[in-house]
């Protein structure tokens, strides 16, 4: 398996523009997580899905952020409009269900480094 | 709100030295994980500890879960440059499937 795939790896945009980050989880994994990492705040959970359904979005900063998971192999995190304070590295991670031996382990993608000017 | 504080935040040592990283909370966790993150990559799981007092060894790395399941430590013996990275502890608690990540310890091992 190729692991968790994220695109783009780097994104530079101007304030006010819409940004869409993409994630393909590991095949067969039931859970998908979106995180944001900054020097100031560390690694923060934004939202997670179980079987494509959003379970907890309490970490989403504000209404400018939205996430979807239309099917088991694809998820998006959208920021509209983007602001300079959204600059961070955004990670997607997936995890298997209780039937898997390593179900407790989260597998992270390489991240998307977002810069909002 | 569950918080995990790690100490030290930064650590720069010479190859061959020993070190310990601490992960502390006032909350009880059902399990605790340690991840290592290298520049430009996502965190990678090193170990999961579940039982209070549990000790796990991974080559030169020794992980311990506190008796009360509120804290954990990571000890590295004879550190090598390849150990350089950001070490993150993460706690899982209650009925949620969420991980609460610690503040991180950035380790640099100089050759």
JSON list of N, CA and C in Angstrom, two decimals, chain A residues 13-93:
[
{"chain": "A", "resi": 13, "resn": "UNK", "atom": "N", "xyz": [-0.96, 30.78, -1.31]},
{"chain": "A", "resi": 13, "resn": "UNK", "atom": "CA", "xyz": [-2.11, 31.48, -1.84]},
{"chain": "A", "resi": 13, "resn": "UNK", "atom": "C", "xyz": [-2.21, 32.85, -1.18]},
{"chain": "A", "resi": 14, "resn": "UNK", "atom": "N", "xyz": [-3.07, 33.65, -1.71]},
{"chain": "A", "resi": 14, "resn": "UNK", "atom": "CA", "xyz": [-3.26, 35.00, -1.15]},
{"chain": "A", "resi": 14, "resn": "UNK", "atom": "C", "xyz": [-4.51, 35.02, -0.27]},
{"chain": "A", "resi": 15, "resn": "UNK", "atom": "N", "xyz": [-4.46, 35.88, 0.69]},
{"chain": "A", "resi": 15, "resn": "UNK", "atom": "CA", "xyz": [-5.58, 36.04, 1.61]},
{"chain": "A", "resi": 15, "resn": "UNK", "atom": "C", "xyz": [-6.88, 36.24, 0.83]},
{"chain": "A", "resi": 16, "resn": "UNK", "atom": "N", "xyz": [-7.91, 35.55, 1.27]},
{"chain": "A", "resi": 16, "resn": "UNK", "atom": "CA", "xyz": [-9.21, 35.66, 0.63]},
{"chain": "A", "resi": 16, "resn": "UNK", "atom": "C", "xyz": [-9.50, 34.57, -0.38]},
{"chain": "A", "resi": 17, "resn": "UNK", "atom": "N", "xyz": [-8.47, 33.87, -0.81]},
{"chain": "A", "resi": 17, "resn": "UNK", "atom": "CA", "xyz": [-8.67, 32.81, -1.79]},
{"chain": "A", "resi": 17, "resn": "UNK", "atom": "C", "xyz": [-9.17, 31.54, -1.13]},
{"chain": "A", "resi": 18, "resn": "UNK", "atom": "N", "xyz": [-9.80, 30.70, -1.93]},
{"chain": "A", "resi": 18, "resn": "UNK", "atom": "CA", "xyz": [-10.25, 29.39, -1.45]},
{"chain": "A", "resi": 18, "resn": "UNK", "atom": "C", "xyz": [-9.11, 28.38, -1.61]},
{"chain": "A", "resi": 19, "resn": "UNK", "atom": "N", "xyz": [-8.97, 27.54, -0.58]},
{"chain": "A", "resi": 19, "resn": "UNK", "atom": "CA", "xyz": [-7.94, 26.51, -0.60]},
{"chain": "A", "resi": 19, "resn": "UNK", "atom": "C", "xyz": [-8.60, 25.16, -0.37]},
{"chain": "A", "resi": 20, "resn": "UNK", "atom": "N", "xyz": [-8.23, 24.17, -1.17]},
{"chain": "A", "resi": 20, "resn": "UNK", "atom": "CA", "xyz": [-8.75, 22.81, -0.98]},
{"chain": "A", "resi": 20, "resn": "UNK", "atom": "C", "xyz": [-7.59, 21.84, -0.85]},
{"chain": "A", "resi": 21, "resn": "UNK", "atom": "N", "xyz": [-7.58, 21.14, 0.28]},
{"chain": "A", "resi": 21, "resn": "UNK", "atom": "CA", "xyz": [-6.56, 20.12, 0.53]},
{"chain": "A", "resi": 21, "resn": "UNK", "atom": "C", "xyz": [-7.21, 18.75, 0.36]},
{"chain": "A", "resi": 22, "resn": "UNK", "atom": "N", "xyz": [-6.43, 17.81, -0.17]},
{"chain": "A", "resi": 22, "resn": "UNK", "atom": "CA", "xyz": [-6.99, 16.51, -0.52]},
{"chain": "A", "resi": 22, "resn": "UNK", "atom": "C", "xyz": [-6.27, 15.38, 0.20]},
{"chain": "A", "resi": 23, "resn": "UNK", "atom": "N", "xyz": [-7.00, 14.31, 0.47]},
{"chain": "A", "resi": 23, "resn": "UNK", "atom": "CA", "xyz": [-6.43, 13.17, 1.19]},
{"chain": "A", "resi": 23, "resn": "UNK", "atom": "C", "xyz": [-7.03, 11.87, 0.68]},
{"chain": "A", "resi": 24, "resn": "UNK", "atom": "N", "xyz": [-6.14, 10.89, 0.46]},
{"chain": "A", "resi": 24, "resn": "UNK", "atom": "CA", "xyz": [-6.58, 9.53, 0.15]},
{"chain": "A", "resi": 24, "resn": "UNK", "atom": "C", "xyz": [-6.09, 8.63, 1.27]},
{"chain": "A", "resi": 25, "resn": "UNK", "atom": "N", "xyz": [-6.97, 8.08, 2.08]},
{"chain": "A", "resi": 25, "resn": "UNK", "atom": "CA", "xyz": [-6.54, 7.25, 3.21]},
{"chain": "A", "resi": 25, "resn": "UNK", "atom": "C", "xyz": [-6.08, 5.87, 2.74]},
{"chain": "A", "resi": 26, "resn": "UNK", "atom": "N", "xyz": [-5.53, 5.11, 3.67]},
{"chain": "A", "resi": 26, "resn": "UNK", "atom": "CA", "xyz": [-5.13, 3.74, 3.36]},
{"chain": "A", "resi": 26, "resn": "UNK", "atom": "C", "xyz": [-6.38, 2.90, 3.13]},
{"chain": "A", "resi": 27, "resn": "UNK", "atom": "N", "xyz": [-6.35, 2.10, 2.09]},
{"chain": "A", "resi": 27, "resn": "UNK", "atom": "CA", "xyz": [-7.50, 1.29, 1.73]},
{"chain": "A", "resi": 27, "resn": "UNK", "atom": "C", "xyz": [-7.89, 0.37, 2.88]},
{"chain": "A", "resi": 28, "resn": "UNK", "atom": "N", "xyz": [-9.18, 0.36, 3.19]},
{"chain": "A", "resi": 28, "resn": "UNK", "atom": "CA", "xyz": [-9.66, -0.50, 4.26]},
{"chain": "A", "resi": 28, "resn": "UNK", "atom": "C", "xyz": [-9.73, 0.15, 5.62]},
{"chain": "A", "resi": 29, "resn": "UNK", "atom": "N", "xyz": [-9.17, 1.32, 5.75]},
{"chain": "A", "resi": 29, "resn": "UNK", "atom": "CA", "xyz": [-9.23, 2.03, 7.04]},
{"chain": "A", "resi": 29, "resn": "UNK", "atom": "C", "xyz": [-10.60, 2.69, 7.22]},
{"chain": "A", "resi": 30, "resn": "UNK", "atom": "N", "xyz": [-11.10, 2.62, 8.45]},
{"chain": "A", "resi": 30, "resn": "UNK", "atom": "CA", "xyz": [-12.44, 3.13, 8.74]},
{"chain": "A", "resi": 30, "resn": "UNK", "atom": "C", "xyz": [-12.45, 4.57, 9.23]},
{"chain": "A", "resi": 31, "resn": "UNK", "atom": "N", "xyz": [-11.33, 5.03, 9.73]},
{"chain": "A", "resi": 31, "resn": "UNK", "atom": "CA", "xyz": [-11.27, 6.36, 10.34]},
{"chain": "A", "resi": 31, "resn": "UNK", "atom": "C", "xyz": [-10.33, 7.27, 9.55]},
{"chain": "A", "resi": 32, "resn": "UNK", "atom": "N", "xyz": [-10.74, 8.53, 9.44]},
{"chain": "A", "resi": 32, "resn": "UNK", "atom": "CA", "xyz": [-9.89, 9.53, 8.81]},
{"chain": "A", "resi": 32, "resn": "UNK", "atom": "C", "xyz": [-9.88, 10.78, 9.66]},
{"chain": "A", "resi": 33, "resn": "UNK", "atom": "N", "xyz": [-8.68, 11.30, 9.89]},
{"chain": "A", "resi": 33, "resn": "UNK", "atom": "CA", "xyz": [-8.49, 12.45, 10.77]},
{"chain": "A", "resi": 33, "resn": "UNK", "atom": "C", "xyz": [-7.79, 13.58, 9.99]},
{"chain": "A", "resi": 34, "resn": "UNK", "atom": "N", "xyz": [-8.20, 14.80, 10.27]},
{"chain": "A", "resi": 34, "resn": "UNK", "atom": "CA", "xyz": [-7.51, 15.99, 9.76]},
{"chain": "A", "resi": 34, "resn": "UNK", "atom": "C", "xyz": [-6.89, 16.74, 10.94]},
{"chain": "A", "resi": 35, "resn": "UNK", "atom": "N", "xyz": [-5.59, 17.03, 10.83]},
{"chain": "A", "resi": 35, "resn": "UNK", "atom": "CA", "xyz": [-4.87, 17.76, 11.87]},
{"chain": "A", "resi": 35, "resn": "UNK", "atom": "C", "xyz": [-4.23, 19.01, 11.27]},
{"chain": "A", "resi": 36, "resn": "UNK", "atom": "N", "xyz": [-3.92, 19.96, 12.17]},
{"chain": "A", "resi": 36, "resn": "UNK", "atom": "CA", "xyz": [-3.15, 21.13, 11.79]},
{"chain": "A", "resi": 36, "resn": "UNK", "atom": "C", "xyz": [-1.98, 21.24, 12.76]},
{"chain": "A", "resi": 37, "resn": "UNK", "atom": "N", "xyz": [-0.79, 21.53, 12.22]},
{"chain": "A", "resi": 37, "resn": "UNK", "atom": "CA", "xyz": [0.40, 21.64, 13.07]},
{"chain": "A", "resi": 37, "resn": "UNK", "atom": "C", "xyz": [1.05, 23.00, 12.88]},
{"chain": "A", "resi": 38, "resn": "UNK", "atom": "N", "xyz": [1.26, 23.70, 13.99]},
{"chain": "A", "resi": 38, "resn": "UNK", "atom": "CA", "xyz": [1.99, 24.97, 13.99]},
{"chain": "A", "resi": 38, "resn": "UNK", "atom": "C", "xyz": [2.98, 24.94, 15.14]},
{"chain": "A", "resi": 39, "resn": "UNK", "atom": "N", "xyz": [3.96, 25.84, 15.08]},
{"chain": "A", "resi": 39, "resn": "UNK", "atom": "CA", "xyz": [4.94, 25.92, 16.16]},
{"chain": "A", "resi": 39, "resn": "UNK", "atom": "C", "xyz": [4.27, 26.33, 17.47]},
{"chain": "A", "resi": 40, "resn": "UNK", "atom": "N", "xyz": [3.31, 27.24, 17.35]},
{"chain": "A", "resi": 40, "resn": "UNK", "atom": "CA", "xyz": [2.69, 27.78, 18.56]},
{"chain": "A", "resi": 40, "resn": "UNK", "atom": "C", "xyz": [1.74, 26.81, 19.23]},
{"chain": "A", "resi": 41, "resn": "UNK", "atom": "N", "xyz": [0.97, 26.07, 18.43]},
{"chain": "A", "resi": 41, "resn": "UNK", "atom": "CA", "xyz": [-0.12, 25.27, 18.98]},
{"chain": "A", "resi": 41, "resn": "UNK", "atom": "C", "xyz": [0.10, 23.76, 18.88]},
{"chain": "A", "resi": 42, "resn": "UNK", "atom": "N", "xyz": [1.21, 23.38, 18.23]},
{"chain": "A", "resi": 42, "resn": "UNK", "atom": "CA", "xyz": [1.47, 21.95, 18.10]},
{"chain": "A", "resi": 42, "resn": "UNK", "atom": "C", "xyz": [0.53, 21.28, 17.12]},
{"chain": "A", "resi": 43, "resn": "UNK", "atom": "N", "xyz": [0.24, 19.99, 17.36]},
{"chain": "A", "resi": 43, "resn": "UNK", "atom": "CA", "xyz": [-0.60, 19.19, 16.47]},
{"chain": "A", "resi": 43, "resn": "UNK", "atom": "C", "xyz": [-2.02, 19.17, 17.04]},
{"chain": "A", "resi": 44, "resn": "UNK", "atom": "N", "xyz": [-2.94, 19.75, 16.29]},
{"chain": "A", "resi": 44, "resn": "UNK", "atom": "CA", "xyz": [-4.32, 19.87, 16.75]},
{"chain": "A", "resi": 44, "resn": "UNK", "atom": "C", "xyz": [-5.25, 19.08, 15.84]},
{"chain": "A", "resi": 45, "resn": "UNK", "atom": "N", "xyz": [-6.17, 18.34, 16.44]},
{"chain": "A", "resi": 45, "resn": "UNK", "atom": "CA", "xyz": [-7.19, 17.63, 15.67]},
{"chain": "A", "resi": 45, "resn": "UNK", "atom": "C", "xyz": [-8.28, 18.60, 15.23]},
{"chain": "A", "resi": 46, "resn": "UNK", "atom": "N", "xyz": [-8.56, 18.61, 13.95]},
{"chain": "A", "resi": 46, "resn": "UNK", "atom": "CA", "xyz": [-9.62, 19.48, 13.43]},
{"chain": "A", "resi": 46, "resn": "UNK", "atom": "C", "xyz": [-10.96, 18.76, 13.36]},
{"chain": "A", "resi": 47, "resn": "UNK", "atom": "N", "xyz": [-10.95, 17.57, 12.75]},
{"chain": "A", "resi": 47, "resn": "UNK", "atom": "CA", "xyz": [-12.18, 16.81, 12.54]},
{"chain": "A", "resi": 47, "resn": "UNK", "atom": "C", "xyz": [-11.81, 15.37, 12.26]},
{"chain": "A", "resi": 48, "resn": "UNK", "atom": "N", "xyz": [-12.72, 14.43, 12.60]},
{"chain": "A", "resi": 48, "resn": "UNK", "atom": "CA", "xyz": [-12.48, 13.07, 12.16]},
{"chain": "A", "resi": 48, "resn": "UNK", "atom": "C", "xyz": [-13.77, 12.40, 11.69]},
{"chain": "A", "resi": 49, "resn": "UNK", "atom": "N", "xyz": [-13.59, 11.46, 10.81]},
{"chain": "A", "resi": 49, "resn": "UNK", "atom": "CA", "xyz": [-14.69, 10.71, 10.18]},
{"chain": "A", "resi": 49, "resn": "UNK", "atom": "C", "xyz": [-14.58, 9.24, 10.56]},
{"chain": "A", "resi": 50, "resn": "UNK", "atom": "N", "xyz": [-15.73, 8.58, 10.66]},
{"chain": "A", "resi": 50, "resn": "UNK", "atom": "CA", "xyz": [-15.79, 7.14, 10.80]},
{"chain": "A", "resi": 50, "resn": "UNK", "atom": "C", "xyz": [-16.74, 6.63, 9.72]},
{"chain": "A", "resi": 51, "resn": "UNK", "atom": "N", "xyz": [-16.23, 5.74, 8.88]},
{"chain": "A", "resi": 51, "resn": "UNK", "atom": "CA", "xyz": [-17.05, 5.24, 7.76]},
{"chain": "A", "resi": 51, "resn": "UNK", "atom": "C", "xyz": [-17.70, 6.38, 6.97]},
{"chain": "A", "resi": 52, "resn": "UNK", "atom": "N", "xyz": [-16.89, 7.39, 6.67]},
{"chain": "A", "resi": 52, "resn": "UNK", "atom": "CA", "xyz": [-17.25, 8.55, 5.83]},
{"chain": "A", "resi": 52, "resn": "UNK", "atom": "C", "xyz": [-18.17, 9.55, 6.53]},
{"chain": "A", "resi": 53, "resn": "UNK", "atom": "N", "xyz": [-18.55, 9.31, 7.77]},
{"chain": "A", "resi": 53, "resn": "UNK", "atom": "CA", "xyz": [-19.45, 10.20, 8.49]},
{"chain": "A", "resi": 53, "resn": "UNK", "atom": "C", "xyz": [-18.65, 11.06, 9.47]},
{"chain": "A", "resi": 54, "resn": "UNK", "atom": "N", "xyz": [-18.84, 12.39, 9.45]},
{"chain": "A", "resi": 54, "resn": "UNK", "atom": "CA", "xyz": [-18.13, 13.23, 10.42]},
{"chain": "A", "resi": 54, "resn": "UNK", "atom": "C", "xyz": [-18.62, 12.94, 11.84]},
{"chain": "A", "resi": 55, "resn": "UNK", "atom": "N", "xyz": [-17.70, 12.65, 12.74]},
{"chain": "A", "resi": 55, "resn": "UNK", "atom": "CA", "xyz": [-18.04, 12.27, 14.10]},
{"chain": "A", "resi": 55, "resn": "UNK", "atom": "C", "xyz": [-17.82, 13.43, 15.07]},
{"chain": "A", "resi": 56, "resn": "UNK", "atom": "N", "xyz": [-16.71, 14.12, 14.92]},
{"chain": "A", "resi": 56, "resn": "UNK", "atom": "CA", "xyz": [-16.37, 15.19, 15.85]},
{"chain": "A", "resi": 56, "resn": "UNK", "atom": "C", "xyz": [-15.66, 16.30, 15.08]},
{"chain": "A", "resi": 57, "resn": "UNK", "atom": "N", "xyz": [-16.30, 17.43, 14.97]},
{"chain": "A", "resi": 57, "resn": "UNK", "atom": "CA", "xyz": [-15.69, 18.58, 14.29]},
{"chain": "A", "resi": 57, "resn": "UNK", "atom": "C", "xyz": [-15.43, 19.72, 15.26]},
{"chain": "A", "resi": 58, "resn": "UNK", "atom": "N", "xyz": [-15.33, 19.40, 16.54]},
{"chain": "A", "resi": 58, "resn": "UNK", "atom": "CA", "xyz": [-15.17, 20.45, 17.55]},
{"chain": "A", "resi": 58, "resn": "UNK", "atom": "C", "xyz": [-13.85, 21.20, 17.42]},
{"chain": "A", "resi": 59, "resn": "UNK", "atom": "N", "xyz": [-12.89, 20.63, 16.70]},
{"chain": "A", "resi": 59, "resn": "UNK", "atom": "CA", "xyz": [-11.61, 21.30, 16.54]},
{"chain": "A", "resi": 59, "resn": "UNK", "atom": "C", "xyz": [-11.53, 22.22, 15.33]},
{"chain": "A", "resi": 60, "resn": "UNK", "atom": "N", "xyz": [-12.57, 22.24, 14.53]},
{"chain": "A", "resi": 60, "resn": "UNK", "atom": "CA", "xyz": [-12.58, 23.13, 13.35]},
{"chain": "A", "resi": 60, "resn": "UNK", "atom": "C", "xyz": [-12.64, 24.57, 13.85]},
{"chain": "A", "resi": 61, "resn": "UNK", "atom": "N", "xyz": [-11.68, 25.40, 13.43]},
{"chain": "A", "resi": 61, "resn": "UNK", "atom": "CA", "xyz": [-11.54, 26.73, 14.01]},
{"chain": "A", "resi": 61, "resn": "UNK", "atom": "C", "xyz": [-12.77, 27.62, 13.85]},
{"chain": "A", "resi": 62, "resn": "UNK", "atom": "N", "xyz": [-13.36, 27.62, 12.70]},
{"chain": "A", "resi": 62, "resn": "UNK", "atom": "CA", "xyz": [-14.50, 28.51, 12.45]},
{"chain": "A", "resi": 62, "resn": "UNK", "atom": "C", "xyz": [-15.17, 28.10, 11.15]},
{"chain": "A", "resi": 63, "resn": "UNK", "atom": "N", "xyz": [-16.21, 28.84, 10.83]},
{"chain": "A", "resi": 63, "resn": "UNK", "atom": "CA", "xyz": [-17.03, 28.45, 9.68]},
{"chain": "A", "resi": 63, "resn": "UNK", "atom": "C", "xyz": [-16.28, 28.51, 8.35]},
{"chain": "A", "resi": 64, "resn": "UNK", "atom": "N", "xyz": [-15.15, 29.13, 8.34]},
{"chain": "A", "resi": 64, "resn": "UNK", "atom": "CA", "xyz": [-14.38, 29.19, 7.08]},
{"chain": "A", "resi": 64, "resn": "UNK", "atom": "C", "xyz": [-13.82, 27.82, 6.70]},
{"chain": "A", "resi": 65, "resn": "UNK", "atom": "N", "xyz": [-13.77, 26.93, 7.68]},
{"chain": "A", "resi": 65, "resn": "UNK", "atom": "CA", "xyz": [-13.24, 25.59, 7.46]},
{"chain": "A", "resi": 65, "resn": "UNK", "atom": "C", "xyz": [-14.39, 24.60, 7.27]},
{"chain": "A", "resi": 66, "resn": "UNK", "atom": "N", "xyz": [-14.23, 23.73, 6.26]},
{"chain": "A", "resi": 66, "resn": "UNK", "atom": "CA", "xyz": [-15.21, 22.66, 6.07]},
{"chain": "A", "resi": 66, "resn": "UNK", "atom": "C", "xyz": [-14.48, 21.42, 5.56]},
{"chain": "A", "resi": 67, "resn": "UNK", "atom": "N", "xyz": [-15.01, 20.26, 5.90]},
{"chain": "A", "resi": 67, "resn": "UNK", "atom": "CA", "xyz": [-14.40, 18.99, 5.46]},
{"chain": "A", "resi": 67, "resn": "UNK", "atom": "C", "xyz": [-15.49, 18.05, 4.98]},
{"chain": "A", "resi": 68, "resn": "UNK", "atom": "N", "xyz": [-15.13, 17.28, 3.96]},
{"chain": "A", "resi": 68, "resn": "UNK", "atom": "CA", "xyz": [-16.08, 16.31, 3.42]},
{"chain": "A", "resi": 68, "resn": "UNK", "atom": "C", "xyz": [-15.36, 14.99, 3.18]},
{"chain": "A", "resi": 69, "resn": "UNK", "atom": "N", "xyz": [-16.14, 13.93, 3.18]},
{"chain": "A", "resi": 69, "resn": "UNK", "atom": "CA", "xyz": [-15.61, 12.62, 2.83]},
{"chain": "A", "resi": 69, "resn": "UNK", "atom": "C", "xyz": [-16.69, 11.92, 1.99]},
{"chain": "A", "resi": 70, "resn": "UNK", "atom": "N", "xyz": [-16.71, 12.18, 0.70]},
{"chain": "A", "resi": 70, "resn": "UNK", "atom": "CA", "xyz": [-17.77, 11.66, -0.16]},
{"chain": "A", "resi": 70, "resn": "UNK", "atom": "C", "xyz": [-17.74, 10.14, -0.33]},
{"chain": "A", "resi": 71, "resn": "UNK", "atom": "N", "xyz": [-16.56, 9.54, -0.14]},
{"chain": "A", "resi": 71, "resn": "UNK", "atom": "CA", "xyz": [-16.45, 8.09, -0.20]},
{"chain": "A", "resi": 71, "resn": "UNK", "atom": "C", "xyz": [-15.27, 7.62, 0.64]},
{"chain": "A", "resi": 72, "resn": "UNK", "atom": "N", "xyz": [-15.09, 6.34, 0.73]},
{"chain": "A", "resi": 72, "resn": "UNK", "atom": "CA", "xyz": [-14.08, 5.78, 1.63]},
{"chain": "A", "resi": 72, "resn": "UNK", "atom": "C", "xyz": [-12.65, 6.05, 1.20]},
{"chain": "A", "resi": 73, "resn": "UNK", "atom": "N", "xyz": [-12.45, 6.53, -0.01]},
{"chain": "A", "resi": 73, "resn": "UNK", "atom": "CA", "xyz": [-11.08, 6.70, -0.50]},
{"chain": "A", "resi": 73, "resn": "UNK", "atom": "C", "xyz": [-10.71, 8.16, -0.75]},
{"chain": "A", "resi": 74, "resn": "UNK", "atom": "N", "xyz": [-11.52, 9.09, -0.26]},
{"chain": "A", "resi": 74, "resn": "UNK", "atom": "CA", "xyz": [-11.22, 10.49, -0.58]},
{"chain": "A", "resi": 74, "resn": "UNK", "atom": "C", "xyz": [-11.85, 11.44, 0.44]},
{"chain": "A", "resi": 75, "resn": "UNK", "atom": "N", "xyz": [-11.05, 12.43, 0.85]},
{"chain": "A", "resi": 75, "resn": "UNK", "atom": "CA", "xyz": [-11.56, 13.46, 1.73]},
{"chain": "A", "resi": 75, "resn": "UNK", "atom": "C", "xyz": [-10.95, 14.80, 1.35]},
{"chain": "A", "resi": 76, "resn": "UNK", "atom": "N", "xyz": [-11.67, 15.87, 1.60]},
{"chain": "A", "resi": 76, "resn": "UNK", "atom": "CA", "xyz": [-11.16, 17.22, 1.34]},
{"chain": "A", "resi": 76, "resn": "UNK", "atom": "C", "xyz": [-11.34, 18.09, 2.57]},
{"chain": "A", "resi": 77, "resn": "UNK", "atom": "N", "xyz": [-10.41, 19.02, 2.73]},
{"chain": "A", "resi": 77, "resn": "UNK", "atom": "CA", "xyz": [-10.50, 20.07, 3.75]},
{"chain": "A", "resi": 77, "resn": "UNK", "atom": "C", "xyz": [-10.43, 21.39, 2.99]},
{"chain": "A", "resi": 78, "resn": "UNK", "atom": "N", "xyz": [-11.47, 22.19, 3.15]},
{"chain": "A", "resi": 78, "resn": "UNK", "atom": "CA", "xyz": [-11.56, 23.44, 2.41]},
{"chain": "A", "resi": 78, "resn": "UNK", "atom": "C", "xyz": [-11.51, 24.63, 3.36]},
{"chain": "A", "resi": 79, "resn": "UNK", "atom": "N", "xyz": [-10.80, 25.65, 2.95]},
{"chain": "A", "resi": 79, "resn": "UNK", "atom": "CA", "xyz": [-10.76, 26.91, 3.71]},
{"chain": "A", "resi": 79, "resn": "UNK", "atom": "C", "xyz": [-11.21, 28.01, 2.77]},
{"chain": "A", "resi": 80, "resn": "UNK", "atom": "N", "xyz": [-12.28, 28.70, 3.14]},
{"chain": "A", "resi": 80, "resn": "UNK", "atom": "CA", "xyz": [-12.81, 29.75, 2.29]},
{"chain": "A", "resi": 80, "resn": "UNK", "atom": "C", "xyz": [-13.52, 30.81, 3.15]},
{"chain": "A", "resi": 81, "resn": "UNK", "atom": "N", "xyz": [-13.04, 32.05, 3.17]},
{"chain": "A", "resi": 81, "resn": "UNK", "atom": "CA", "xyz": [-11.79, 32.52, 2.56]},
{"chain": "A", "resi": 81, "resn": "UNK", "atom": "C", "xyz": [-10.59, 32.26, 3.45]},
{"chain": "A", "resi": 82, "resn": "UNK", "atom": "N", "xyz": [-9.43, 32.10, 2.87]},
{"chain": "A", "resi": 82, "resn": "UNK", "atom": "CA", "xyz": [-8.22, 31.84, 3.66]},
{"chain": "A", "resi": 82, "resn": "UNK", "atom": "C", "xyz": [-7.67, 33.13, 4.25]},
{"chain": "A", "resi": 83, "resn": "UNK", "atom": "N", "xyz": [-6.99, 32.99, 5.40]},
{"chain": "A", "resi": 83, "resn": "UNK", "atom": "CA", "xyz": [-6.38, 34.12, 6.09]},
{"chain": "A", "resi": 83, "resn": "UNK", "atom": "C", "xyz": [-4.93, 33.75, 6.43]},
{"chain": "A", "resi": 84, "resn": "UNK", "atom": "N", "xyz": [-4.07, 34.75, 6.62]},
{"chain": "A", "resi": 84, "resn": "UNK", "atom": "CA", "xyz": [-2.66, 34.46, 6.94]},
{"chain": "A", "resi": 84, "resn": "UNK", "atom": "C", "xyz": [-2.51, 33.55, 8.17]},
{"chain": "A", "resi": 85, "resn": "UNK", "atom": "N", "xyz": [-3.37, 33.67, 9.16]},
{"chain": "A", "resi": 85, "resn": "UNK", "atom": "CA", "xyz": [-3.25, 32.85, 10.36]},
{"chain": "A", "resi": 85, "resn": "UNK", "atom": "C", "xyz": [-3.60, 31.38, 10.12]},
{"chain": "A", "resi": 86, "resn": "UNK", "atom": "N", "xyz": [-4.07, 31.06, 8.92]},
{"chain": "A", "resi": 86, "resn": "UNK", "atom": "CA", "xyz": [-4.32, 29.67, 8.56]},
{"chain": "A", "resi": 86, "resn": "UNK", "atom": "C", "xyz": [-3.04, 28.96, 8.10]},
{"chain": "A", "resi": 87, "resn": "UNK", "atom": "N", "xyz": [-1.97, 29.71, 7.95]},
{"chain": "A", "resi": 87, "resn": "UNK", "atom": "CA", "xyz": [-0.71, 29.13, 7.51]},
{"chain": "A", "resi": 87, "resn": "UNK", "atom": "C", "xyz": [-0.25, 28.08, 8.52]},
{"chain": "A", "resi": 88, "resn": "UNK", "atom": "N", "xyz": [0.01, 26.88, 8.02]},
{"chain": "A", "resi": 88, "resn": "UNK", "atom": "CA", "xyz": [0.34, 25.75, 8.89]},
{"chain": "A", "resi": 88, "resn": "UNK", "atom": "C", "xyz": [0.62, 24.55, 8.01]},
{"chain": "A", "resi": 89, "resn": "UNK", "atom": "N", "xyz": [1.00, 23.44, 8.65]},
{"chain": "A", "resi": 89, "resn": "UNK", "atom": "CA", "xyz": [1.06, 22.16, 7.94]},
{"chain": "A", "resi": 89, "resn": "UNK", "atom": "C", "xyz": [-0.18, 21.37, 8.31]},
{"chain": "A", "resi": 90, "resn": "UNK", "atom": "N", "xyz": [-0.90, 20.91, 7.31]},
{"chain": "A", "resi": 90, "resn": "UNK", "atom": "CA", "xyz": [-2.13, 20.17, 7.53]},
{"chain": "A", "resi": 90, "resn": "UNK", "atom": "C", "xyz": [-1.88, 18.69, 7.22]},
{"chain": "A", "resi": 91, "resn": "UNK", "atom": "N", "xyz": [-2.18, 17.85, 8.20]},
{"chain": "A", "resi": 91, "resn": "UNK", "atom": "CA", "xyz": [-1.98, 16.42, 8.05]},
{"chain": "A", "resi": 91, "resn": "UNK", "atom": "C", "xyz": [-3.31, 15.70, 7.99]},
{"chain": "A", "resi": 92, "resn": "UNK", "atom": "N", "xyz": [-3.33, 14.67, 7.19]},
{"chain": "A", "resi": 92, "resn": "UNK", "atom": "CA", "xyz": [-4.42, 13.71, 7.16]},
{"chain": "A", "resi": 92, "resn": "UNK", "atom": "C", "xyz": [-3.86, 12.40, 7.71]},
{"chain": "A", "resi": 93, "resn": "UNK", "atom": "N", "xyz": [-4.67, 11.68, 8.48]},
{"chain": "A", "resi": 93, "resn": "UNK", "atom": "CA", "xyz": [-4.26, 10.39, 9.03]},
{"chain": "A", "resi": 93, "resn": "UNK", "atom": "C", "xyz": [-5.43, 9.43, 8.92]}
]
